[in-house]
Coordinates of C-alpha atoms in Angstrom, one line a residue:
X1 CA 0.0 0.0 0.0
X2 CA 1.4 3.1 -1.5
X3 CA 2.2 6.0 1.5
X4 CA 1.5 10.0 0.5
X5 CA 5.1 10.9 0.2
X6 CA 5.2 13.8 1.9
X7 CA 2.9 14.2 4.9
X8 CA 3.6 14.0 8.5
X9 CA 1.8 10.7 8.8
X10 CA 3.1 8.7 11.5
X11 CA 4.7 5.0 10.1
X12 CA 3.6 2.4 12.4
X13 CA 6.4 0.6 12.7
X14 CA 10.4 0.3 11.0
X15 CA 8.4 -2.5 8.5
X16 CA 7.4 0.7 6.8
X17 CA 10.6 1.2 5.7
X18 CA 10.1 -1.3 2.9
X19 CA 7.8 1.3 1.1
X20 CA 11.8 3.1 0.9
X21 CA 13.4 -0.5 -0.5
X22 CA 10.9 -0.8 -2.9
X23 CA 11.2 3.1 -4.4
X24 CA 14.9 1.8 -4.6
X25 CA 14.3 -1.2 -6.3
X26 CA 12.4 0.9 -8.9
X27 CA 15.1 3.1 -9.7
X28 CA 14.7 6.2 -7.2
X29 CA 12.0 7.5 -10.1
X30 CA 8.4 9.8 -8.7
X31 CA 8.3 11.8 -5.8
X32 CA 10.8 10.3 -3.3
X33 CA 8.8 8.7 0.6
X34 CA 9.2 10.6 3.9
X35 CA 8.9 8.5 6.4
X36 CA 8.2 9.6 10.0
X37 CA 9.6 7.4 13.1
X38 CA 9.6 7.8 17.0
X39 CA 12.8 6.7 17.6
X40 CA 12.0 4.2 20.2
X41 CA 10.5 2.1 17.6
X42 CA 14.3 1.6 16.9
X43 CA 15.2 0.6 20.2
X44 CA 17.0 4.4 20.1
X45 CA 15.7 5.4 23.6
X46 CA 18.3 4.5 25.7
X47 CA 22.0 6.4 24.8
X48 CA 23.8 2.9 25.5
X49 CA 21.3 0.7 24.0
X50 CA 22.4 -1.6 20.4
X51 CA 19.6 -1.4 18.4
X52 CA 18.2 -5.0 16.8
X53 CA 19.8 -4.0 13.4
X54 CA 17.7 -3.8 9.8
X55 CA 17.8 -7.8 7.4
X56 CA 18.4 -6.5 4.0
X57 CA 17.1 -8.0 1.4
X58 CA 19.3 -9.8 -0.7
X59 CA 19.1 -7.5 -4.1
X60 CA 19.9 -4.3 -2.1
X61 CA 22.5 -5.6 0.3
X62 CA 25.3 -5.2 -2.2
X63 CA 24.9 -1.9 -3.9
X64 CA 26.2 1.3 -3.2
X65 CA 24.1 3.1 -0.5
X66 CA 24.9 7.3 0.4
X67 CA 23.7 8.4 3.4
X68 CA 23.5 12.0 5.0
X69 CA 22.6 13.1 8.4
X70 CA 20.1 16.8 6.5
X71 CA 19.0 19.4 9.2
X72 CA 17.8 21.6 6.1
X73 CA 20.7 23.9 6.9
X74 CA 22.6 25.5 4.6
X75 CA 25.9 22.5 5.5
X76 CA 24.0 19.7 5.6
X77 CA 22.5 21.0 2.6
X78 CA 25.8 21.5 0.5
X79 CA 27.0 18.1 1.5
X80 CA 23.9 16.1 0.1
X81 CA 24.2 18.0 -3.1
X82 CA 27.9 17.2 -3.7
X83 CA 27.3 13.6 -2.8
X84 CA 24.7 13.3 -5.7
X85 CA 27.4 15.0 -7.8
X86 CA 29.9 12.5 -6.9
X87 CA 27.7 9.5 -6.8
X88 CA 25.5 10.2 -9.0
X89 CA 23.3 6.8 -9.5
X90 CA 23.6 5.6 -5.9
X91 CA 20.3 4.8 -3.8
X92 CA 20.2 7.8 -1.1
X93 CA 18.4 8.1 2.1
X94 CA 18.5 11.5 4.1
X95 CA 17.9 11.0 7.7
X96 CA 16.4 14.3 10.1
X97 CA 16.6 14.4 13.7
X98 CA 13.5 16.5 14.8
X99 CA 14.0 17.9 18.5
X100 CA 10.6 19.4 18.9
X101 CA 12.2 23.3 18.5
X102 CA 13.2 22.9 14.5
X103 CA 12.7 25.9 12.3
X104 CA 9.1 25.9 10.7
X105 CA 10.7 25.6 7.6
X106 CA 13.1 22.7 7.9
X107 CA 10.4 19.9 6.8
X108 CA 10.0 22.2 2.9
X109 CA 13.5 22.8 2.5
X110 CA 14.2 19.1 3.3
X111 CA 11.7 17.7 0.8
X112 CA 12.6 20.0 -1.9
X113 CA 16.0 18.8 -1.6
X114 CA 14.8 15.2 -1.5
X115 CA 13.3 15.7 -4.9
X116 CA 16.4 17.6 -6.4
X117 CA 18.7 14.9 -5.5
X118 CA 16.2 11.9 -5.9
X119 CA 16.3 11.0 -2.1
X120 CA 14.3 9.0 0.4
X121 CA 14.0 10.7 3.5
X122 CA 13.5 9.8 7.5
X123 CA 12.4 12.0 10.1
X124 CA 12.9 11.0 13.7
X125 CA 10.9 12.4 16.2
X126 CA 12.1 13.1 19.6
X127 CA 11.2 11.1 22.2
X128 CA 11.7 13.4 25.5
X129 CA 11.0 17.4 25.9
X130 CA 14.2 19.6 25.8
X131 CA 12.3 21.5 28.8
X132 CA 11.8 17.8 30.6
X133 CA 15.1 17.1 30.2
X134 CA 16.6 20.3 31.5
X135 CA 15.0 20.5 34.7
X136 CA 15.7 16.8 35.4
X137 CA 19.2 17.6 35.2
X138 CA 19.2 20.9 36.7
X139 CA 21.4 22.3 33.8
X140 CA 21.0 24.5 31.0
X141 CA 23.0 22.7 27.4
X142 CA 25.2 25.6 26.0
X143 CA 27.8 25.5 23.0
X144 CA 30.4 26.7 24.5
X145 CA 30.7 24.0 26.9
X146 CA 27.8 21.2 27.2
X147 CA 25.9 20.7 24.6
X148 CA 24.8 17.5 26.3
X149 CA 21.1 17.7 24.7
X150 CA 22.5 17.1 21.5
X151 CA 23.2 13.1 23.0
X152 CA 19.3 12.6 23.8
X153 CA 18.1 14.6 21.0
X154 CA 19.6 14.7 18.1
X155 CA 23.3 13.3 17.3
X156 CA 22.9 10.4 19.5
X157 CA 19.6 9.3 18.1
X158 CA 21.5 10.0 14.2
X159 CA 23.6 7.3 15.4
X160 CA 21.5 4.5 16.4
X161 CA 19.6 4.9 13.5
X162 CA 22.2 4.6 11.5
X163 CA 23.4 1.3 13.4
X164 CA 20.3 -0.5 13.2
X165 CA 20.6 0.6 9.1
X166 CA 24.0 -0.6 8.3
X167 CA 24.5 -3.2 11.3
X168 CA 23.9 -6.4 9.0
X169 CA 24.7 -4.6 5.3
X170 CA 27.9 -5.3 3.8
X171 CA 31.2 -4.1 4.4
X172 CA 32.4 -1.0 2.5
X173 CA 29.1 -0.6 1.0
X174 CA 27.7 2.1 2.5
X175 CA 28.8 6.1 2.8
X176 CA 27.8 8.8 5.2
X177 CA 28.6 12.5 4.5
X178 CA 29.2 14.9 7.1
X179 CA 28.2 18.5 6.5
X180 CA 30.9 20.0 8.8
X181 CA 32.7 23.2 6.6
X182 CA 36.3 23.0 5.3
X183 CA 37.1 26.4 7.8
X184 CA 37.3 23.4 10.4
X185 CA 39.3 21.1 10.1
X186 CA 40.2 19.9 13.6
X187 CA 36.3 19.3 13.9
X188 CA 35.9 17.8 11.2
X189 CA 39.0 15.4 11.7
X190 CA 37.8 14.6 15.3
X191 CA 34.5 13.9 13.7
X192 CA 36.1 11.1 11.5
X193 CA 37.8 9.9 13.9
X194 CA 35.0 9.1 16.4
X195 CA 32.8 7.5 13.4
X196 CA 35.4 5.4 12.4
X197 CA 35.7 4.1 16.2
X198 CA 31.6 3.9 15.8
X199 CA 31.4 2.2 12.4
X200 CA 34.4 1.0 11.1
X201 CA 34.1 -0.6 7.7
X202 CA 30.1 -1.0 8.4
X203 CA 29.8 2.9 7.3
X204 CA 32.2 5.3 6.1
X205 CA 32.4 8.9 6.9
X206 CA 33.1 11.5 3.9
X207 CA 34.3 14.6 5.0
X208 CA 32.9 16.0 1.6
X209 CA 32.6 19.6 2.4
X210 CA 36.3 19.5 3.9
X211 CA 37.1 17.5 0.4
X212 CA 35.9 19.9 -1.5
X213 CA 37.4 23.3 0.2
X214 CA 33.5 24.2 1.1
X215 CA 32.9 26.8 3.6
X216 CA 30.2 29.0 4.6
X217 CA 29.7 31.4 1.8
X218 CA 30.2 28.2 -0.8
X219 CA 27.8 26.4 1.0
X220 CA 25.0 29.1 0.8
X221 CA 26.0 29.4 -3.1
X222 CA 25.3 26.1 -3.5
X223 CA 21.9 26.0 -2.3
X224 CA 21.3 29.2 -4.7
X225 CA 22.8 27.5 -7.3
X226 CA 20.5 24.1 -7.1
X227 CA 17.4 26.7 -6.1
X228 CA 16.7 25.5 -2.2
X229 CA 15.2 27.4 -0.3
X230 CA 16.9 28.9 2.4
X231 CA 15.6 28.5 5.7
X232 CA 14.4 32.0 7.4
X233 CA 16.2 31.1 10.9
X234 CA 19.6 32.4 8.8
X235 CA 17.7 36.2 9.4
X236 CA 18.5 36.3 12.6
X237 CA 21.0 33.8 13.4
X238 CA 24.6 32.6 12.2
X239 CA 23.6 28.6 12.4
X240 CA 20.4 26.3 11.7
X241 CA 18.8 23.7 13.8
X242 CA 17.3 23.2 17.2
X243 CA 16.1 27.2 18.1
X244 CA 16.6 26.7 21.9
X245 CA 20.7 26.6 20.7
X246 CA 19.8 30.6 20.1
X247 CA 19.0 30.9 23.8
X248 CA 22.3 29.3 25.2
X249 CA 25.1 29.6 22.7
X250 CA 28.0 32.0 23.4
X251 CA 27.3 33.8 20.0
X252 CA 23.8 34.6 21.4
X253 CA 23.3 38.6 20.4
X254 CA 20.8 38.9 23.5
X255 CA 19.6 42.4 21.8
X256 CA 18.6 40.8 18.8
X257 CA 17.1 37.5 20.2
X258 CA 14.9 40.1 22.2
X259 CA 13.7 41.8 19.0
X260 CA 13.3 38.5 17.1
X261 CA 11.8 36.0 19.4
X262 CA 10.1 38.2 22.4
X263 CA 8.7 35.0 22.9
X264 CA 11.3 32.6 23.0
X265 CA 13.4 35.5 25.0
X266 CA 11.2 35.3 28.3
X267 CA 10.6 31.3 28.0
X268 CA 14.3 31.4 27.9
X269 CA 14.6 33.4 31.1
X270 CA 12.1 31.8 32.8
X271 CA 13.1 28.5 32.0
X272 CA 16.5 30.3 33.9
X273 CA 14.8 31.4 36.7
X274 CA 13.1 28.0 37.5
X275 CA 16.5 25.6 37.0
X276 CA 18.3 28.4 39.7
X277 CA 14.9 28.4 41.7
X278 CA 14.3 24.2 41.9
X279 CA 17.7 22.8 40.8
X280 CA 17.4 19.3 39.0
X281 CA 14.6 17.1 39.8
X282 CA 15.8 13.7 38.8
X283 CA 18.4 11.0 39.7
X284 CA 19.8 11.7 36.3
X285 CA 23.8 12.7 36.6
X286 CA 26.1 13.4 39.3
X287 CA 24.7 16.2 41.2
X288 CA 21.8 15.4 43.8
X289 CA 18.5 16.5 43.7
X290 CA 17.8 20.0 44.1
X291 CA 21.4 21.3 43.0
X292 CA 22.1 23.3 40.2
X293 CA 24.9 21.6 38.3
X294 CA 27.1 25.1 37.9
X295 CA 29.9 24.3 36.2
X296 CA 27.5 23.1 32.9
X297 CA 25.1 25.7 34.1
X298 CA 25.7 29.2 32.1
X299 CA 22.6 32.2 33.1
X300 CA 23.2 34.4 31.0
X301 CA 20.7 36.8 33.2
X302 CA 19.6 35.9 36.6
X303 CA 16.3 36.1 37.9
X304 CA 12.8 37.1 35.6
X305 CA 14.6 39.0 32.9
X306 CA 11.5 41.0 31.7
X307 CA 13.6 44.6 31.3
X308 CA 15.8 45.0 27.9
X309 CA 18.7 43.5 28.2
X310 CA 22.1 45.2 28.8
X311 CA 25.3 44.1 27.6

Protein backbone atom coordinates (compact mmCIF):
# COMPACT_ATOMS: atom_id res chain seq x y z
CA UNK A 1 0.00 0.00 0.00
CA UNK A 2 1.36 3.11 -1.48
CA UNK A 3 2.22 6.03 1.54
CA UNK A 4 1.49 9.97 0.50
CA UNK A 5 5.10 10.86 0.25
CA UNK A 6 5.20 13.83 1.85
CA UNK A 7 2.88 14.24 4.86
CA UNK A 8 3.58 14.00 8.48
CA UNK A 9 1.76 10.67 8.78
CA UNK A 10 3.10 8.71 11.47
CA UNK A 11 4.67 4.99 10.10
CA UNK A 12 3.59 2.35 12.35
CA UNK A 13 6.40 0.57 12.72
CA UNK A 14 10.42 0.32 10.99
CA UNK A 15 8.35 -2.53 8.50
CA UNK A 16 7.43 0.74 6.82
CA UNK A 17 10.64 1.24 5.69
CA UNK A 18 10.15 -1.32 2.89
CA UNK A 19 7.80 1.35 1.10
CA UNK A 20 11.80 3.07 0.87
CA UNK A 21 13.44 -0.50 -0.48
CA UNK A 22 10.85 -0.76 -2.93
CA UNK A 23 11.17 3.13 -4.40
CA UNK A 24 14.87 1.81 -4.64
CA UNK A 25 14.35 -1.17 -6.32
CA UNK A 26 12.37 0.95 -8.94
CA UNK A 27 15.13 3.13 -9.69
CA UNK A 28 14.70 6.21 -7.21
CA UNK A 29 11.99 7.55 -10.06
CA UNK A 30 8.39 9.75 -8.73
CA UNK A 31 8.27 11.81 -5.81
CA UNK A 32 10.82 10.26 -3.26
CA UNK A 33 8.75 8.65 0.60
CA UNK A 34 9.23 10.57 3.95
CA UNK A 35 8.93 8.50 6.43
CA UNK A 36 8.22 9.55 10.01
CA UNK A 37 9.59 7.41 13.10
CA UNK A 38 9.65 7.81 17.02
CA UNK A 39 12.77 6.69 17.62
CA UNK A 40 12.03 4.24 20.20
CA UNK A 41 10.54 2.09 17.60
CA UNK A 42 14.33 1.64 16.86
CA UNK A 43 15.22 0.65 20.19
CA UNK A 44 17.02 4.36 20.05
CA UNK A 45 15.65 5.38 23.60
CA UNK A 46 18.30 4.52 25.71
CA UNK A 47 21.99 6.35 24.84
CA UNK A 48 23.77 2.90 25.49
CA UNK A 49 21.31 0.69 24.02
CA UNK A 50 22.40 -1.58 20.40
CA UNK A 51 19.64 -1.36 18.43
CA UNK A 52 18.17 -4.97 16.85
CA UNK A 53 19.76 -3.98 13.39
CA UNK A 54 17.74 -3.83 9.76
CA UNK A 55 17.76 -7.76 7.43
CA UNK A 56 18.37 -6.55 3.97
CA UNK A 57 17.08 -7.96 1.38
CA UNK A 58 19.30 -9.77 -0.66
CA UNK A 59 19.11 -7.50 -4.11
CA UNK A 60 19.93 -4.25 -2.12
CA UNK A 61 22.54 -5.64 0.35
CA UNK A 62 25.34 -5.23 -2.20
CA UNK A 63 24.88 -1.94 -3.86
CA UNK A 64 26.25 1.26 -3.19
CA UNK A 65 24.14 3.07 -0.46
CA UNK A 66 24.92 7.30 0.37
CA UNK A 67 23.71 8.38 3.44
CA UNK A 68 23.52 11.96 4.98
CA UNK A 69 22.57 13.13 8.37
CA UNK A 70 20.07 16.75 6.49
CA UNK A 71 19.04 19.43 9.21
CA UNK A 72 17.78 21.59 6.10
CA UNK A 73 20.75 23.93 6.90
CA UNK A 74 22.57 25.52 4.62
CA UNK A 75 25.87 22.48 5.49
CA UNK A 76 23.98 19.73 5.56
CA UNK A 77 22.48 20.98 2.55
CA UNK A 78 25.84 21.52 0.47
CA UNK A 79 27.01 18.13 1.52
CA UNK A 80 23.86 16.08 0.07
CA UNK A 81 24.15 18.03 -3.11
CA UNK A 82 27.90 17.21 -3.75
CA UNK A 83 27.27 13.56 -2.77
CA UNK A 84 24.69 13.30 -5.66
CA UNK A 85 27.39 14.97 -7.84
CA UNK A 86 29.87 12.54 -6.88
CA UNK A 87 27.71 9.52 -6.83
CA UNK A 88 25.47 10.17 -8.98
CA UNK A 89 23.35 6.83 -9.50
CA UNK A 90 23.57 5.59 -5.89
CA UNK A 91 20.26 4.81 -3.80
CA UNK A 92 20.15 7.83 -1.12
CA UNK A 93 18.45 8.07 2.12
CA UNK A 94 18.53 11.48 4.13
CA UNK A 95 17.85 11.00 7.69
CA UNK A 96 16.36 14.28 10.10
CA UNK A 97 16.59 14.35 13.66
CA UNK A 98 13.47 16.50 14.81
CA UNK A 99 14.04 17.93 18.47
CA UNK A 100 10.61 19.36 18.95
CA UNK A 101 12.23 23.30 18.53
CA UNK A 102 13.15 22.91 14.51
CA UNK A 103 12.71 25.93 12.30
CA UNK A 104 9.11 25.93 10.71
CA UNK A 105 10.70 25.61 7.60
CA UNK A 106 13.06 22.75 7.93
CA UNK A 107 10.42 19.94 6.78
CA UNK A 108 10.04 22.16 2.86
CA UNK A 109 13.52 22.84 2.49
CA UNK A 110 14.17 19.06 3.33
CA UNK A 111 11.68 17.69 0.76
CA UNK A 112 12.63 20.03 -1.88
CA UNK A 113 16.05 18.77 -1.58
CA UNK A 114 14.85 15.19 -1.48
CA UNK A 115 13.29 15.73 -4.88
CA UNK A 116 16.39 17.62 -6.35
CA UNK A 117 18.72 14.90 -5.47
CA UNK A 118 16.17 11.92 -5.88
CA UNK A 119 16.30 10.95 -2.08
CA UNK A 120 14.27 9.02 0.44
CA UNK A 121 13.98 10.74 3.54
CA UNK A 122 13.51 9.78 7.47
CA UNK A 123 12.38 12.00 10.12
CA UNK A 124 12.88 10.95 13.70
CA UNK A 125 10.85 12.36 16.21
CA UNK A 126 12.14 13.06 19.60
CA UNK A 127 11.20 11.07 22.21
CA UNK A 128 11.68 13.39 25.50
CA UNK A 129 11.04 17.42 25.89
CA UNK A 130 14.19 19.61 25.80
CA UNK A 131 12.33 21.50 28.75
CA UNK A 132 11.81 17.78 30.60
CA UNK A 133 15.11 17.07 30.25
CA UNK A 134 16.62 20.30 31.52
CA UNK A 135 15.03 20.46 34.75
CA UNK A 136 15.72 16.79 35.41
CA UNK A 137 19.18 17.64 35.18
CA UNK A 138 19.23 20.92 36.65
CA UNK A 139 21.41 22.29 33.77
CA UNK A 140 21.04 24.47 31.05
CA UNK A 141 23.03 22.73 27.42
CA UNK A 142 25.21 25.63 26.04
CA UNK A 143 27.79 25.51 23.01
CA UNK A 144 30.45 26.72 24.46
CA UNK A 145 30.73 24.02 26.95
CA UNK A 146 27.84 21.20 27.18
CA UNK A 147 25.85 20.74 24.60
CA UNK A 148 24.76 17.54 26.33
CA UNK A 149 21.08 17.69 24.66
CA UNK A 150 22.46 17.05 21.51
CA UNK A 151 23.15 13.13 23.02
CA UNK A 152 19.31 12.55 23.85
CA UNK A 153 18.11 14.59 21.01
CA UNK A 154 19.58 14.74 18.09
CA UNK A 155 23.26 13.34 17.26
CA UNK A 156 22.92 10.37 19.54
CA UNK A 157 19.58 9.32 18.13
CA UNK A 158 21.51 9.95 14.20
CA UNK A 159 23.65 7.28 15.40
CA UNK A 160 21.47 4.49 16.37
CA UNK A 161 19.56 4.88 13.47
CA UNK A 162 22.21 4.58 11.52
CA UNK A 163 23.38 1.27 13.45
CA UNK A 164 20.32 -0.53 13.16
CA UNK A 165 20.55 0.61 9.06
CA UNK A 166 24.02 -0.59 8.31
CA UNK A 167 24.45 -3.19 11.26
CA UNK A 168 23.93 -6.36 9.04
CA UNK A 169 24.75 -4.59 5.32
CA UNK A 170 27.95 -5.31 3.79
CA UNK A 171 31.20 -4.07 4.37
CA UNK A 172 32.43 -1.04 2.47
CA UNK A 173 29.09 -0.64 1.02
CA UNK A 174 27.71 2.14 2.55
CA UNK A 175 28.80 6.15 2.77
CA UNK A 176 27.78 8.79 5.25
CA UNK A 177 28.63 12.48 4.47
CA UNK A 178 29.20 14.86 7.13
CA UNK A 179 28.20 18.53 6.47
CA UNK A 180 30.94 20.03 8.76
CA UNK A 181 32.68 23.20 6.64
CA UNK A 182 36.29 22.95 5.32
CA UNK A 183 37.15 26.38 7.82
CA UNK A 184 37.28 23.43 10.42
CA UNK A 185 39.29 21.06 10.15
CA UNK A 186 40.18 19.87 13.59
CA UNK A 187 36.30 19.26 13.91
CA UNK A 188 35.92 17.78 11.23
CA UNK A 189 39.01 15.43 11.74
CA UNK A 190 37.81 14.56 15.31
CA UNK A 191 34.52 13.86 13.69
CA UNK A 192 36.11 11.10 11.45
CA UNK A 193 37.80 9.89 13.86
CA UNK A 194 35.05 9.12 16.42
CA UNK A 195 32.79 7.51 13.38
CA UNK A 196 35.38 5.40 12.38
CA UNK A 197 35.67 4.14 16.18
CA UNK A 198 31.63 3.93 15.78
CA UNK A 199 31.36 2.18 12.37
CA UNK A 200 34.37 0.98 11.10
CA UNK A 201 34.07 -0.56 7.68
CA UNK A 202 30.12 -1.00 8.44
CA UNK A 203 29.78 2.91 7.33
CA UNK A 204 32.22 5.31 6.09
CA UNK A 205 32.36 8.92 6.88
CA UNK A 206 33.13 11.48 3.94
CA UNK A 207 34.30 14.56 5.00
CA UNK A 208 32.95 16.04 1.63
CA UNK A 209 32.58 19.60 2.40
CA UNK A 210 36.32 19.49 3.89
CA UNK A 211 37.12 17.46 0.41
CA UNK A 212 35.87 19.91 -1.54
CA UNK A 213 37.39 23.32 0.22
CA UNK A 214 33.51 24.22 1.10
CA UNK A 215 32.91 26.76 3.61
CA UNK A 216 30.22 29.03 4.64
CA UNK A 217 29.70 31.36 1.83
CA UNK A 218 30.24 28.18 -0.77
CA UNK A 219 27.81 26.40 1.03
CA UNK A 220 24.98 29.11 0.78
CA UNK A 221 25.97 29.43 -3.10
CA UNK A 222 25.30 26.08 -3.55
CA UNK A 223 21.92 25.97 -2.32
CA UNK A 224 21.27 29.15 -4.65
CA UNK A 225 22.76 27.49 -7.26
CA UNK A 226 20.51 24.14 -7.15
CA UNK A 227 17.38 26.69 -6.14
CA UNK A 228 16.72 25.48 -2.20
CA UNK A 229 15.23 27.43 -0.28
CA UNK A 230 16.95 28.92 2.41
CA UNK A 231 15.61 28.53 5.68
CA UNK A 232 14.41 32.05 7.43
CA UNK A 233 16.25 31.09 10.86
CA UNK A 234 19.58 32.43 8.82
CA UNK A 235 17.70 36.23 9.42
CA UNK A 236 18.52 36.33 12.57
CA UNK A 237 21.03 33.79 13.43
CA UNK A 238 24.56 32.63 12.21
CA UNK A 239 23.59 28.58 12.43
CA UNK A 240 20.41 26.25 11.73
CA UNK A 241 18.77 23.67 13.85
CA UNK A 242 17.25 23.19 17.20
CA UNK A 243 16.07 27.17 18.07
CA UNK A 244 16.65 26.74 21.86
CA UNK A 245 20.66 26.59 20.67
CA UNK A 246 19.83 30.58 20.06
CA UNK A 247 19.02 30.88 23.77
CA UNK A 248 22.31 29.25 25.21
CA UNK A 249 25.12 29.61 22.66
CA UNK A 250 27.98 31.97 23.38
CA UNK A 251 27.25 33.80 19.95
CA UNK A 252 23.80 34.60 21.40
CA UNK A 253 23.28 38.64 20.36
CA UNK A 254 20.75 38.95 23.54
CA UNK A 255 19.58 42.43 21.79
CA UNK A 256 18.57 40.85 18.79
CA UNK A 257 17.09 37.55 20.19
CA UNK A 258 14.92 40.14 22.22
CA UNK A 259 13.71 41.84 18.96
CA UNK A 260 13.27 38.51 17.10
CA UNK A 261 11.81 36.05 19.42
CA UNK A 262 10.10 38.18 22.36
CA UNK A 263 8.74 34.98 22.86
CA UNK A 264 11.33 32.57 23.03
CA UNK A 265 13.40 35.55 25.05
CA UNK A 266 11.17 35.27 28.31
CA UNK A 267 10.60 31.34 28.04
CA UNK A 268 14.27 31.44 27.93
CA UNK A 269 14.59 33.42 31.08
CA UNK A 270 12.05 31.76 32.79
CA UNK A 271 13.12 28.49 32.04
CA UNK A 272 16.54 30.25 33.87
CA UNK A 273 14.83 31.35 36.73
CA UNK A 274 13.10 28.03 37.52
CA UNK A 275 16.47 25.56 37.01
CA UNK A 276 18.25 28.40 39.66
CA UNK A 277 14.89 28.44 41.74
CA UNK A 278 14.32 24.20 41.87
CA UNK A 279 17.65 22.81 40.80
CA UNK A 280 17.41 19.34 39.04
CA UNK A 281 14.55 17.06 39.82
CA UNK A 282 15.79 13.66 38.80
CA UNK A 283 18.40 11.02 39.70
CA UNK A 284 19.84 11.67 36.33
CA UNK A 285 23.84 12.71 36.62
CA UNK A 286 26.09 13.36 39.34
CA UNK A 287 24.72 16.19 41.25
CA UNK A 288 21.82 15.35 43.84
CA UNK A 289 18.47 16.52 43.67
CA UNK A 290 17.80 20.01 44.07
CA UNK A 291 21.35 21.31 42.98
CA UNK A 292 22.08 23.33 40.21
CA UNK A 293 24.87 21.60 38.28
CA UNK A 294 27.06 25.09 37.88
CA UNK A 295 29.87 24.27 36.19
CA UNK A 296 27.52 23.07 32.93
CA UNK A 297 25.12 25.73 34.10
CA UNK A 298 25.65 29.17 32.12
CA UNK A 299 22.60 32.19 33.06
CA UNK A 300 23.22 34.44 31.01
CA UNK A 301 20.67 36.85 33.24
CA UNK A 302 19.61 35.85 36.64
CA UNK A 303 16.34 36.08 37.87
CA UNK A 304 12.84 37.11 35.62
CA UNK A 305 14.63 38.97 32.91
CA UNK A 306 11.50 40.97 31.71
CA UNK A 307 13.56 44.59 31.33
CA UNK A 308 15.79 44.98 27.86
CA UNK A 309 18.70 43.46 28.16
CA UNK A 310 22.10 45.22 28.80
CA UNK A 311 25.31 44.09 27.56
Amino acid sequence: MPIDPFTRAMADSPAAFAVVLDWWRGGSRGEPPHLTFRAEEFGLRGVHKKPRPMVWPKDLDGGFLVTASASAGIDSTAAVLLAREQWPHAPMLLVRADTGFEPEDSEAILHALARKVGAATVTLLAYEDLYDMIRAYGRIPNKASSPWCSTGLKGGRLDKFFEWLVDKRKLRTTVHVTGLLACEPGRVEKHLALQRQRFGDKMQEVGILLDKGIDKRAAYHLSIKHKIPISDTYEVRRRHGCIPCKWWSYEAQWRDFYRADPAGFFAAADLEEEIERVGKTSERGPNPIGQVAKKQYRVWLLGRARAYPKG
